[in-house]
C-alpha cells in the first residue's frame, strides 16, 4: 500500500514509525500496556485513558472493507446518542490474541494501514477481553458475532476468572457490547445465535449489556484477502 500522500504527512509518518519502533519492545515486554495512534498527532500516546469510546478489536491483517463497514454502522448507530460518532471509534490490535495465535504480520505494515487512512488504532498486549476492560470506562466493545461467541466461551477464562466476572466488570465500568452478525465457519452468528448456547442466568446478564446491529452482513475475511480469493475494497468503503 504505497498510495501517494503529501510531503508533510510523509515526514509525520516517518516520525510516528520511529516512535513505534522504539516503543514496540516495551509493549511486547509488558513494560507498558498500550500505545495509541491518533490522526493528526505527531506523537504516539502511551497508556492513554480511554473513556467514552468504542473499541473494535481484531488482527486487521489486512484491514478490510468489512472492518470499515462495521466502523461506519457503529458510528451511525451512535449518532446523537452519545455513541461512536460522539465518543470516538478506535481499532485495537493485541500483540497476544488468545484465539488467533497463528496470525501475525509486520507490525509496521499493519500500523501504516491506519496511519495512511487517518484512522485511530490502539496497540495493546491484552489478548483477553477481561484484560482489555482495564483500559476502558463508559465505553463500548464492538464485536463481530464470531468474536462475541468467544467472549461467551468458558475456554477463554482461566485462573479463576469466569464469564460472570467479565459481565459484572462490564457493568461496573459502564461498558456495553455492540454485536455485528457475521457468517463464520458455516454459521451466521447473531446475538440470538450466541445466546442460544447460554443458560438462563448468563443470558439475562448478557441481555442487560448487549445490543445487535440487526440486518448487518458483509461476508469478507482478512484470510480470504491474504489468499487472493476476494478483492479488498477498503478505500472504496471509506469514501461512502
Tab-separated table of N, CA, C and O in Angstrom, residues 36-165:
chain	number	residue	atom	x	y	z
A	36	UNK	N	-1.180	4.290	21.489
A	36	UNK	CA	-2.268	4.799	20.646
A	36	UNK	C	-1.776	5.760	19.574
A	36	UNK	O	-1.033	6.698	19.859
A	37	UNK	N	-2.238	5.516	18.332
A	37	UNK	CA	-2.063	6.477	17.245
A	37	UNK	C	-3.380	7.186	17.028
A	37	UNK	O	-4.414	6.566	16.802
A	38	UNK	N	-3.327	8.530	17.108
A	38	UNK	CA	-4.475	9.373	16.773
A	38	UNK	C	-4.123	10.191	15.535
A	38	UNK	O	-3.058	10.824	15.494
A	39	UNK	N	-4.978	10.211	14.517
A	39	UNK	CA	-4.709	11.015	13.319
A	39	UNK	C	-4.471	12.475	13.680
A	39	UNK	O	-5.149	13.044	14.535
A	40	UNK	N	-3.468	13.067	13.041
A	40	UNK	CA	-3.173	14.480	13.254
A	40	UNK	C	-2.194	14.753	14.371
A	40	UNK	O	-1.678	15.865	14.471
A	41	UNK	N	-1.923	13.766	15.205
A	41	UNK	CA	-0.968	13.964	16.290
A	41	UNK	C	0.421	13.499	15.869
A	41	UNK	O	0.563	12.502	15.157
A	42	UNK	N	1.436	14.210	16.323
A	42	UNK	CA	2.808	13.903	15.926
A	42	UNK	C	3.465	12.862	16.820
A	42	UNK	O	4.559	12.397	16.516
A	43	UNK	N	2.814	12.525	17.923
A	43	UNK	CA	3.398	11.563	18.842
A	43	UNK	C	2.380	10.489	19.205
A	43	UNK	O	1.182	10.752	19.310
A	44	UNK	N	2.864	9.282	19.405
A	44	UNK	CA	2.027	8.207	19.919
A	44	UNK	C	1.748	8.446	21.396
A	44	UNK	O	2.583	8.990	22.113
A	45	UNK	N	0.587	8.041	21.851
A	45	UNK	CA	0.224	8.166	23.265
A	45	UNK	C	0.500	6.838	23.960
A	45	UNK	O	0.094	5.780	23.483
A	46	UNK	N	1.183	6.899	25.069
A	46	UNK	CA	1.471	5.705	25.860
A	46	UNK	C	0.446	5.590	26.982
A	46	UNK	O	0.249	6.538	27.738
A	47	UNK	N	-0.204	4.443	27.035
A	47	UNK	CA	-1.213	4.132	28.046
A	47	UNK	C	-2.235	5.270	28.204
A	47	UNK	O	-2.392	5.838	29.297
A	48	UNK	N	-2.940	5.606	27.129
A	48	UNK	CA	-3.951	6.664	27.218
A	48	UNK	C	-5.135	6.234	28.077
A	48	UNK	O	-5.431	5.042	28.203
A	49	UNK	N	-5.805	7.207	28.667
A	49	UNK	CA	-7.042	6.954	29.383
A	49	UNK	C	-8.169	6.923	28.356
A	49	UNK	O	-8.365	7.876	27.608
A	50	UNK	N	-8.916	5.822	28.294
A	50	UNK	CA	-9.960	5.660	27.288
A	50	UNK	C	-11.330	5.666	27.959
A	50	UNK	O	-11.707	4.718	28.645
A	51	UNK	N	-12.042	6.747	27.755
A	51	UNK	CA	-13.392	6.882	28.276
A	51	UNK	C	-14.270	7.434	27.165
A	51	UNK	O	-13.808	8.230	26.329
A	52	UNK	N	-15.515	7.011	27.158
A	52	UNK	CA	-16.452	7.455	26.120
A	52	UNK	C	-15.937	7.109	24.719
A	52	UNK	O	-15.914	7.945	23.822
A	53	UNK	N	-15.524	5.857	24.538
A	53	UNK	CA	-15.034	5.418	23.232
A	53	UNK	C	-15.684	4.088	22.853
A	53	UNK	O	-16.238	3.372	23.685
A	54	UNK	N	-15.601	3.769	21.562
A	54	UNK	CA	-15.926	2.442	21.063
A	54	UNK	C	-14.624	1.766	20.669
A	54	UNK	O	-13.787	2.366	19.985
A	55	UNK	N	-14.448	0.509	21.091
A	55	UNK	CA	-13.212	-0.225	20.834
A	55	UNK	C	-13.533	-1.481	20.025
A	55	UNK	O	-14.329	-2.313	20.454
A	56	UNK	N	-12.887	-1.600	18.859
A	56	UNK	CA	-13.120	-2.712	17.938
A	56	UNK	C	-11.820	-3.495	17.801
A	56	UNK	O	-10.859	-3.014	17.212
A	57	UNK	N	-11.783	-4.687	18.367
A	57	UNK	CA	-10.558	-5.484	18.409
A	57	UNK	C	-10.487	-6.453	17.233
A	57	UNK	O	-11.500	-7.002	16.806
A	58	UNK	N	-9.264	-6.684	16.735
A	58	UNK	CA	-9.065	-7.643	15.658
A	58	UNK	C	-7.603	-7.732	15.276
A	58	UNK	O	-6.755	-7.015	15.808
A	59	UNK	N	-7.303	-8.626	14.326
A	59	UNK	CA	-5.933	-8.734	13.831
A	59	UNK	C	-5.678	-7.706	12.728
A	59	UNK	O	-4.563	-7.219	12.569
A	60	UNK	N	-6.725	-7.394	11.930
A	60	UNK	CA	-6.635	-6.376	10.875
A	60	UNK	C	-5.406	-6.596	9.988
A	60	UNK	O	-4.630	-5.677	9.732
A	61	UNK	N	-5.252	-7.826	9.537
A	61	UNK	CA	-4.111	-8.182	8.683
A	61	UNK	C	-4.604	-8.889	7.423
A	61	UNK	O	-4.578	-10.104	7.345
A	62	UNK	N	-5.116	-8.105	6.441
A	62	UNK	CA	-5.151	-6.633	6.429
A	62	UNK	C	-6.479	-6.077	6.954
A	62	UNK	O	-7.423	-6.823	7.211
A	63	UNK	N	-6.525	-4.746	7.083
A	63	UNK	CA	-7.771	-4.031	7.298
A	63	UNK	C	-8.635	-4.221	6.057
A	63	UNK	O	-8.160	-4.027	4.940
A	64	UNK	N	-9.899	-4.616	6.233
A	64	UNK	CA	-10.764	-4.916	5.081
A	64	UNK	C	-11.961	-3.970	5.032
A	64	UNK	O	-12.251	-3.236	5.986
A	65	UNK	N	-12.695	-4.049	3.904
A	65	UNK	CA	-13.908	-3.247	3.798
A	65	UNK	C	-14.977	-3.725	4.785
A	65	UNK	O	-15.859	-2.969	5.169
A	66	UNK	N	-14.878	-4.988	5.217
A	66	UNK	CA	-15.784	-5.457	6.262
A	66	UNK	C	-15.553	-4.728	7.572
A	66	UNK	O	-16.502	-4.327	8.262
A	67	UNK	N	-14.282	-4.542	7.936
A	67	UNK	CA	-13.952	-3.797	9.160
A	67	UNK	C	-14.444	-2.356	9.067
A	67	UNK	O	-14.988	-1.802	10.037
A	68	UNK	N	-14.248	-1.755	7.907
A	68	UNK	CA	-14.663	-0.360	7.715
A	68	UNK	C	-16.186	-0.247	7.748
A	68	UNK	O	-16.738	0.734	8.268
A	69	UNK	N	-16.884	-1.257	7.213
A	69	UNK	CA	-18.347	-1.255	7.256
A	69	UNK	C	-18.849	-1.331	8.698
A	69	UNK	O	-19.823	-0.670	9.065
A	70	UNK	N	-18.175	-2.128	9.531
A	70	UNK	CA	-18.536	-2.197	10.951
A	70	UNK	C	-18.362	-0.825	11.592
A	70	UNK	O	-19.237	-0.342	12.333
A	71	UNK	N	-17.237	-0.192	11.326
A	71	UNK	CA	-16.984	1.147	11.882
A	71	UNK	C	-18.083	2.126	11.465
A	71	UNK	O	-18.627	2.863	12.298
A	72	UNK	N	-18.429	2.119	10.189
A	72	UNK	CA	-19.440	3.051	9.672
A	72	UNK	C	-20.795	2.832	10.347
A	72	UNK	O	-21.447	3.780	10.779
A	73	UNK	N	-21.217	1.566	10.448
A	73	UNK	CA	-22.525	1.281	11.032
A	73	UNK	C	-22.539	1.557	12.534
A	73	UNK	O	-23.554	1.995	13.080
A	74	UNK	N	-21.430	1.309	13.206
A	74	UNK	CA	-21.363	1.613	14.640
A	74	UNK	C	-21.483	3.110	14.873
A	74	UNK	O	-22.160	3.564	15.810
A	75	UNK	N	-20.859	3.896	14.014
A	75	UNK	CA	-20.931	5.343	14.149
A	75	UNK	C	-22.332	5.853	13.827
A	75	UNK	O	-22.850	6.751	14.492
A	76	UNK	N	-22.970	5.245	12.835
A	76	UNK	CA	-24.349	5.628	12.522
A	76	UNK	C	-25.285	5.296	13.677
A	76	UNK	O	-26.183	6.070	14.009
A	77	UNK	N	-25.064	4.140	14.282
A	77	UNK	CA	-25.915	3.719	15.401
A	77	UNK	C	-25.791	4.665	16.576
A	77	UNK	O	-26.729	4.813	17.367
A	78	UNK	N	-24.646	5.337	16.707
A	78	UNK	CA	-24.419	6.208	17.847
A	78	UNK	C	-24.674	7.674	17.600
A	78	UNK	O	-24.526	8.482	18.506
A	79	UNK	N	-25.063	8.049	16.402
A	79	UNK	CA	-25.241	9.472	16.087
A	79	UNK	C	-26.284	10.111	16.998
A	79	UNK	O	-27.414	9.653	17.097
A	80	UNK	N	-25.833	11.148	17.695
A	80	UNK	CA	-26.748	11.913	18.534
A	80	UNK	C	-27.162	11.219	19.815
A	80	UNK	O	-28.000	11.709	20.543
A	81	UNK	N	-26.561	10.059	20.072
A	81	UNK	CA	-26.982	9.307	21.258
A	81	UNK	C	-25.808	8.999	22.172
A	81	UNK	O	-25.837	8.060	22.948
A	82	UNK	N	-24.752	9.786	22.055
A	82	UNK	CA	-23.576	9.523	22.864
A	82	UNK	C	-22.845	8.279	22.408
A	82	UNK	O	-22.116	7.662	23.160
A	83	UNK	N	-23.050	7.902	21.150
A	83	UNK	CA	-22.452	6.683	20.621
A	83	UNK	C	-21.144	6.954	19.935
A	83	UNK	O	-20.423	7.895	20.252
A	84	UNK	N	-20.825	6.133	18.942
A	84	UNK	CA	-19.499	6.180	18.347
A	84	UNK	C	-19.167	7.524	17.723
A	84	UNK	O	-18.039	7.995	17.791
A	85	UNK	N	-20.153	8.163	17.100
A	85	UNK	CA	-19.893	9.442	16.444
A	85	UNK	C	-19.441	10.481	17.460
A	85	UNK	O	-18.582	11.313	17.198
A	86	UNK	N	-20.056	10.444	18.643
A	86	UNK	CA	-19.730	11.417	19.685
A	86	UNK	C	-18.527	10.980	20.517
A	86	UNK	O	-17.785	11.811	21.032
A	87	UNK	N	-18.335	9.678	20.641
A	87	UNK	CA	-17.351	9.178	21.579
A	87	UNK	C	-15.989	8.930	20.957
A	87	UNK	O	-14.986	8.955	21.641
A	88	UNK	N	-15.943	8.629	19.692
A	88	UNK	CA	-14.693	8.238	19.057
A	88	UNK	C	-14.626	6.733	18.875
A	88	UNK	O	-15.035	5.980	19.756
A	89	UNK	N	-14.142	6.316	17.744
A	89	UNK	CA	-14.083	4.896	17.393
A	89	UNK	C	-12.619	4.511	17.214
A	89	UNK	O	-11.901	5.112	16.415
A	90	UNK	N	-12.188	3.470	17.943
A	90	UNK	CA	-10.795	3.042	17.911
A	90	UNK	C	-10.705	1.571	17.497
A	90	UNK	O	-11.401	0.719	18.051
A	91	UNK	N	-9.854	1.290	16.530
A	91	UNK	CA	-9.468	-0.086	16.256
A	91	UNK	C	-8.434	-0.490	17.307
A	91	UNK	O	-7.663	0.348	17.784
A	92	UNK	N	-8.411	-1.785	17.656
A	92	UNK	CA	-7.425	-2.265	18.638
A	92	UNK	C	-6.770	-3.543	18.140
A	92	UNK	O	-7.451	-4.475	17.696
A	93	UNK	N	-5.455	-3.560	18.200
A	93	UNK	CA	-4.673	-4.744	17.838
A	93	UNK	C	-3.926	-5.208	19.075
A	93	UNK	O	-3.165	-4.448	19.675
A	94	UNK	N	-4.159	-6.449	19.467
A	94	UNK	CA	-3.420	-7.013	20.585
A	94	UNK	C	-2.255	-7.837	20.059
A	94	UNK	O	-2.421	-8.627	19.125
A	95	UNK	N	-1.104	-7.658	20.646
A	95	UNK	CA	0.066	-8.444	20.257
A	95	UNK	C	-0.061	-9.883	20.730
A	95	UNK	O	0.692	-10.751	20.282
A	96	UNK	N	-1.010	-10.138	21.641
A	96	UNK	CA	-1.274	-11.502	22.111
A	96	UNK	C	-2.754	-11.772	21.946
A	96	UNK	O	-3.565	-11.321	22.752
A	97	UNK	N	-3.115	-12.480	20.890
A	97	UNK	CA	-4.510	-12.814	20.621
A	97	UNK	C	-4.731	-14.269	21.001
A	97	UNK	O	-4.146	-15.164	20.396
A	98	UNK	N	-5.577	-14.511	21.989
A	98	UNK	CA	-5.735	-15.851	22.547
A	98	UNK	C	-6.336	-16.841	21.562
A	98	UNK	O	-6.173	-18.038	21.699
A	99	UNK	N	-7.055	-16.353	20.551
A	99	UNK	CA	-7.711	-17.277	19.624
A	99	UNK	C	-7.094	-17.262	18.237
A	99	UNK	O	-7.491	-18.023	17.377
A	100	UNK	N	-6.125	-16.368	18.000
A	100	UNK	CA	-5.533	-16.263	16.670
A	100	UNK	C	-4.014	-16.224	16.771
A	100	UNK	O	-3.348	-15.376	16.182
A	101	UNK	N	-3.487	-17.155	17.534
A	101	UNK	CA	-2.046	-17.149	17.795
A	101	UNK	C	-1.234	-17.373	16.529
A	101	UNK	O	-0.070	-17.011	16.460
A	102	UNK	N	-1.851	-17.955	15.493
A	102	UNK	CA	-1.122	-18.206	14.256
A	102	UNK	C	-1.087	-17.019	13.316
A	102	UNK	O	-0.426	-17.048	12.289
A	103	UNK	N	-1.841	-15.974	13.649
A	103	UNK	CA	-1.911	-14.803	12.774
A	103	UNK	C	-0.923	-13.753	13.250
A	103	UNK	O	-0.934	-13.340	14.401
A	104	UNK	N	-0.074	-13.350	12.363
A	104	UNK	CA	0.851	-12.274	12.686
A	104	UNK	C	1.178	-11.546	11.398
A	104	UNK	O	0.826	-11.969	10.315
A	105	UNK	N	1.848	-10.453	11.511
A	105	UNK	CA	2.259	-9.713	10.329
A	105	UNK	C	3.228	-8.645	10.744
A	105	UNK	O	3.343	-8.328	11.928
A	106	UNK	N	3.950	-8.083	9.791
A	106	UNK	CA	4.864	-6.995	10.132
A	106	UNK	C	4.097	-5.865	10.826
A	106	UNK	O	3.172	-5.305	10.248
A	107	UNK	N	4.475	-5.565	12.061
A	107	UNK	CA	3.682	-4.616	12.834
A	107	UNK	C	3.678	-3.222	12.202
A	107	UNK	O	2.666	-2.522	12.239
A	108	UNK	N	4.799	-2.820	11.617
A	108	UNK	CA	4.822	-1.504	10.977
A	108	UNK	C	3.864	-1.459	9.790
A	108	UNK	O	3.202	-0.450	9.561
A	109	UNK	N	3.788	-2.560	9.062
A	109	UNK	CA	2.878	-2.628	7.915
A	109	UNK	C	1.428	-2.516	8.375
A	109	UNK	O	0.611	-1.825	7.761
A	110	UNK	N	1.118	-3.192	9.470
A	110	UNK	CA	-0.255	-3.103	9.985
A	110	UNK	C	-0.568	-1.690	10.457
A	110	UNK	O	-1.654	-1.164	10.209
A	111	UNK	N	0.383	-1.073	11.151
A	111	UNK	CA	0.171	0.289	11.627
A	111	UNK	C	-0.023	1.263	10.473
A	111	UNK	O	-0.885	2.148	10.517
A	112	UNK	N	0.767	1.116	9.410
A	112	UNK	CA	0.683	2.028	8.265
A	112	UNK	C	-0.691	2.020	7.608
A	112	UNK	O	-1.123	3.021	7.043
A	113	UNK	N	-1.374	0.884	7.666
A	113	UNK	CA	-2.735	0.829	7.115
A	113	UNK	C	-3.617	1.909	7.729
A	113	UNK	O	-4.443	2.514	7.047
A	114	UNK	N	-3.443	2.130	9.020
A	114	UNK	CA	-4.278	3.088	9.744
A	114	UNK	C	-3.748	4.509	9.589
A	114	UNK	O	-4.524	5.446	9.404
A	115	UNK	N	-2.425	4.665	9.663
A	115	UNK	CA	-1.828	5.992	9.527
A	115	UNK	C	-2.209	6.625	8.198
A	115	UNK	O	-2.633	7.777	8.118
A	116	UNK	N	-2.074	5.857	7.114
A	116	UNK	CA	-2.312	6.407	5.773
A	116	UNK	C	-3.777	6.697	5.509
A	116	UNK	O	-4.098	7.451	4.580
A	117	UNK	N	-4.646	6.114	6.315
A	117	UNK	CA	-6.080	6.360	6.132
A	117	UNK	C	-6.650	7.239	7.243
A	117	UNK	O	-7.865	7.386	7.351
A	118	UNK	N	-5.778	7.783	8.077
A	118	UNK	CA	-6.204	8.660	9.171
A	118	UNK	C	-7.236	7.986	10.071
A	118	UNK	O	-8.263	8.570	10.430
A	119	UNK	N	-6.944	6.760	10.458
A	119	UNK	CA	-7.823	6.007	11.351
A	119	UNK	C	-7.080	5.731	12.653
A	119	UNK	O	-5.947	5.258	12.636
A	120	UNK	N	-7.702	6.000	13.798
A	120	UNK	CA	-7.029	5.757	15.079
A	120	UNK	C	-6.913	4.269	15.380
A	120	UNK	O	-7.843	3.495	15.138
A	121	UNK	N	-5.773	3.866	15.921
A	121	UNK	CA	-5.568	2.459	16.274
A	121	UNK	C	-4.802	2.365	17.584
A	121	UNK	O	-3.853	3.109	17.821
A	122	UNK	N	-5.251	1.452	18.423
A	122	UNK	CA	-4.631	1.209	19.726
A	122	UNK	C	-3.929	-0.143	19.682
A	122	UNK	O	-4.540	-1.163	19.348
A	123	UNK	N	-2.638	-0.158	20.006
A	123	UNK	CA	-1.888	-1.410	20.164
A	123	UNK	C	-1.848	-1.748	21.647
A	123	UNK	O	-1.570	-0.889	22.483
A	124	UNK	N	-2.120	-3.029	21.986
A	124	UNK	CA	-2.068	-3.446	23.380
A	124	UNK	C	-1.369	-4.804	23.487
A	124	UNK	O	-1.090	-5.460	22.488
A	125	UNK	N	-1.125	-5.226	24.721
A	125	UNK	CA	-0.652	-6.584	24.976
A	125	UNK	C	-1.702	-7.347	25.782
A	125	UNK	O	-1.377	-8.206	26.588
A	126	UNK	N	-2.975	-7.003	25.540
A	126	UNK	CA	-4.084	-7.593	26.294
A	126	UNK	C	-4.935	-8.438	25.350
A	126	UNK	O	-5.798	-7.929	24.638
A	127	UNK	N	-4.692	-9.759	25.380
A	127	UNK	CA	-5.365	-10.649	24.449
A	127	UNK	C	-6.764	-11.046	24.861
A	127	UNK	O	-7.571	-11.438	24.012
A	128	UNK	N	-7.096	-10.945	26.135
A	128	UNK	CA	-8.410	-11.335	26.632
A	128	UNK	C	-9.271	-10.098	26.885
A	128	UNK	O	-8.776	-9.060	27.326
A	129	UNK	N	-10.566	-10.237	26.633
A	129	UNK	CA	-11.447	-9.090	26.824
A	129	UNK	C	-11.546	-8.700	28.294
A	129	UNK	O	-11.751	-7.527	28.621
A	130	UNK	N	-11.379	-9.636	29.176
A	130	UNK	CA	-11.351	-9.308	30.598
A	130	UNK	C	-10.182	-8.378	30.905
A	130	UNK	O	-10.296	-7.456	31.725
A	131	UNK	N	-9.057	-8.577	30.219
A	131	UNK	CA	-7.892	-7.702	30.401
A	131	UNK	C	-8.094	-6.359	29.700
A	131	UNK	O	-7.667	-5.310	30.200
A	132	UNK	N	-8.744	-6.381	28.541
A	132	UNK	CA	-8.995	-5.127	27.816
A	132	UNK	C	-9.863	-4.177	28.633
A	132	UNK	O	-9.763	-2.952	28.503
A	133	UNK	N	-10.707	-4.739	29.483
A	133	UNK	CA	-11.580	-3.916	30.316
A	133	UNK	C	-10.797	-2.944	31.189
A	133	UNK	O	-11.303	-1.879	31.560
A	134	UNK	N	-9.560	-3.308	31.529
A	134	UNK	CA	-8.733	-2.429	32.362
A	134	UNK	C	-8.480	-1.082	31.685
A	134	UNK	O	-8.167	-0.101	32.352
A	135	UNK	N	-8.632	-1.037	30.360
A	135	UNK	CA	-8.352	0.177	29.603
A	135	UNK	C	-9.552	1.112	29.503
A	135	UNK	O	-9.399	2.257	29.070
A	136	UNK	N	-10.752	0.625	29.865
A	136	UNK	CA	-11.980	1.319	29.492
A	136	UNK	C	-12.860	1.702	30.673
A	136	UNK	O	-12.914	0.994	31.679
A	137	UNK	N	-13.578	2.802	30.483
A	137	UNK	CA	-14.712	3.174	31.328
A	137	UNK	C	-15.717	3.902	30.444
A	137	UNK	O	-15.339	4.630	29.535
A	138	UNK	N	-16.996	3.687	30.729
A	138	UNK	CA	-18.055	4.354	29.961
A	138	UNK	C	-17.820	4.175	28.462
A	138	UNK	O	-17.698	5.141	27.713
A	139	UNK	N	-17.745	2.936	28.031
A	139	UNK	CA	-17.309	2.645	26.670
A	139	UNK	C	-18.121	1.496	26.074
A	139	UNK	O	-19.022	0.947	26.718
A	140	UNK	N	-17.777	1.160	24.828
A	140	UNK	CA	-18.465	0.092	24.105
A	140	UNK	C	-17.453	-0.824	23.444
A	140	UNK	O	-16.552	-0.351	22.745
A	141	UNK	N	-17.596	-2.129	23.651
A	141	UNK	CA	-16.874	-3.104	22.858
A	141	UNK	C	-17.679	-3.365	21.593
A	141	UNK	O	-18.856	-3.723	21.662
A	142	UNK	N	-17.052	-3.200	20.437
A	142	UNK	CA	-17.679	-3.526	19.152
A	142	UNK	C	-17.189	-4.912	18.751
A	142	UNK	O	-15.980	-5.149	18.647
A	143	UNK	N	-18.141	-5.840	18.518
A	143	UNK	CA	-17.790	-7.243	18.347
A	143	UNK	C	-18.496	-7.862	17.146
A	143	UNK	O	-19.713	-7.714	16.990
A	144	UNK	N	-17.734	-8.586	16.311
A	144	UNK	CA	-18.358	-9.446	15.321
A	144	UNK	C	-18.984	-10.632	16.033
A	144	UNK	O	-18.597	-10.985	17.161
A	145	UNK	N	-19.956	-11.277	15.382
A	145	UNK	CA	-20.635	-12.391	16.014
A	145	UNK	C	-19.697	-13.502	16.437
A	145	UNK	O	-19.886	-14.124	17.495
A	146	UNK	N	-18.666	-13.767	15.635
A	146	UNK	CA	-17.714	-14.830	15.980
A	146	UNK	C	-16.884	-14.460	17.208
A	146	UNK	O	-16.593	-15.304	18.061
A	147	UNK	N	-16.513	-13.182	17.319
A	147	UNK	CA	-15.769	-12.729	18.500
A	147	UNK	C	-16.671	-12.747	19.737
A	147	UNK	O	-16.247	-13.145	20.826
A	148	UNK	N	-17.909	-12.329	19.555
A	148	UNK	CA	-18.870	-12.347	20.656
A	148	UNK	C	-19.050	-13.774	21.187
A	148	UNK	O	-19.134	-13.997	22.398
A	149	UNK	N	-19.072	-14.742	20.273
A	149	UNK	CA	-19.167	-16.141	20.680
A	149	UNK	C	-17.995	-16.518	21.584
A	149	UNK	O	-18.166	-17.196	22.599
A	150	UNK	N	-16.782	-16.062	21.230
A	150	UNK	CA	-15.608	-16.389	22.039
A	150	UNK	C	-15.655	-15.703	23.400
A	150	UNK	O	-15.200	-16.262	24.407
A	151	UNK	N	-16.197	-14.489	23.438
A	151	UNK	CA	-16.335	-13.785	24.713
A	151	UNK	C	-17.210	-14.582	25.676
A	151	UNK	O	-17.002	-14.538	26.895
A	152	UNK	N	-18.156	-15.347	25.130
A	152	UNK	CA	-19.081	-16.125	25.956
A	152	UNK	C	-18.667	-17.587	26.084
A	152	UNK	O	-19.468	-18.438	26.474
A	153	UNK	N	-17.405	-17.868	25.788
A	153	UNK	CA	-16.900	-19.241	25.813
A	153	UNK	C	-16.025	-19.439	27.058
A	153	UNK	O	-15.039	-18.723	27.263
A	154	UNK	N	-16.380	-20.417	27.880
A	154	UNK	CA	-15.638	-20.663	29.121
A	154	UNK	C	-14.159	-20.956	28.889
A	154	UNK	O	-13.334	-20.753	29.792
A	155	UNK	N	-13.795	-21.430	27.694
A	155	UNK	CA	-12.399	-21.788	27.423
A	155	UNK	C	-11.454	-20.605	27.557
A	155	UNK	O	-10.249	-20.787	27.781
A	156	UNK	N	-11.980	-19.400	27.415
A	156	UNK	CA	-11.126	-18.218	27.431
A	156	UNK	C	-11.059	-17.554	28.808
A	156	UNK	O	-10.581	-16.424	28.934
A	157	UNK	N	-11.541	-18.246	29.816
A	157	UNK	CA	-11.486	-17.729	31.182
A	157	UNK	C	-10.715	-18.716	32.046
A	157	UNK	O	-11.131	-19.858	32.225
A	158	UNK	N	-9.581	-18.265	32.548
A	158	UNK	CA	-8.683	-19.134	33.306
A	158	UNK	C	-8.324	-18.487	34.644
A	158	UNK	O	-8.691	-17.342	34.913
A	159	UNK	N	-7.602	-19.231	35.454
A	159	UNK	CA	-7.102	-18.724	36.749
A	159	UNK	C	-8.225	-18.179	37.633
A	159	UNK	O	-8.083	-17.135	38.282
A	160	UNK	N	-9.353	-18.886	37.628
A	160	UNK	CA	-10.459	-18.478	38.483
A	160	UNK	C	-11.379	-17.445	37.881
A	160	UNK	O	-12.400	-17.080	38.490
A	161	UNK	N	-11.057	-16.923	36.708
A	161	UNK	CA	-11.921	-15.951	36.051
A	161	UNK	C	-13.098	-16.664	35.382
A	161	UNK	O	-12.989	-17.811	34.960
A	162	UNK	N	-14.214	-15.962	35.268
A	162	UNK	CA	-15.427	-16.536	34.690
A	162	UNK	C	-16.117	-15.533	33.776
A	162	UNK	O	-15.829	-14.331	33.815
A	163	UNK	N	-17.046	-16.045	32.973
A	163	UNK	CA	-17.865	-15.171	32.135
A	163	UNK	C	-18.643	-14.195	33.010
A	163	UNK	O	-18.750	-13.002	32.692
A	164	UNK	N	-19.188	-14.685	34.122
A	164	UNK	CA	-19.941	-13.821	35.031
A	164	UNK	C	-19.070	-12.673	35.538
A	164	UNK	O	-19.531	-11.525	35.640
A	165	UNK	N	-17.804	-12.955	35.823
A	165	UNK	CA	-16.890	-11.913	36.291
A	165	UNK	C	-16.696	-10.845	35.220
A	165	UNK	O	-16.708	-9.642	35.515
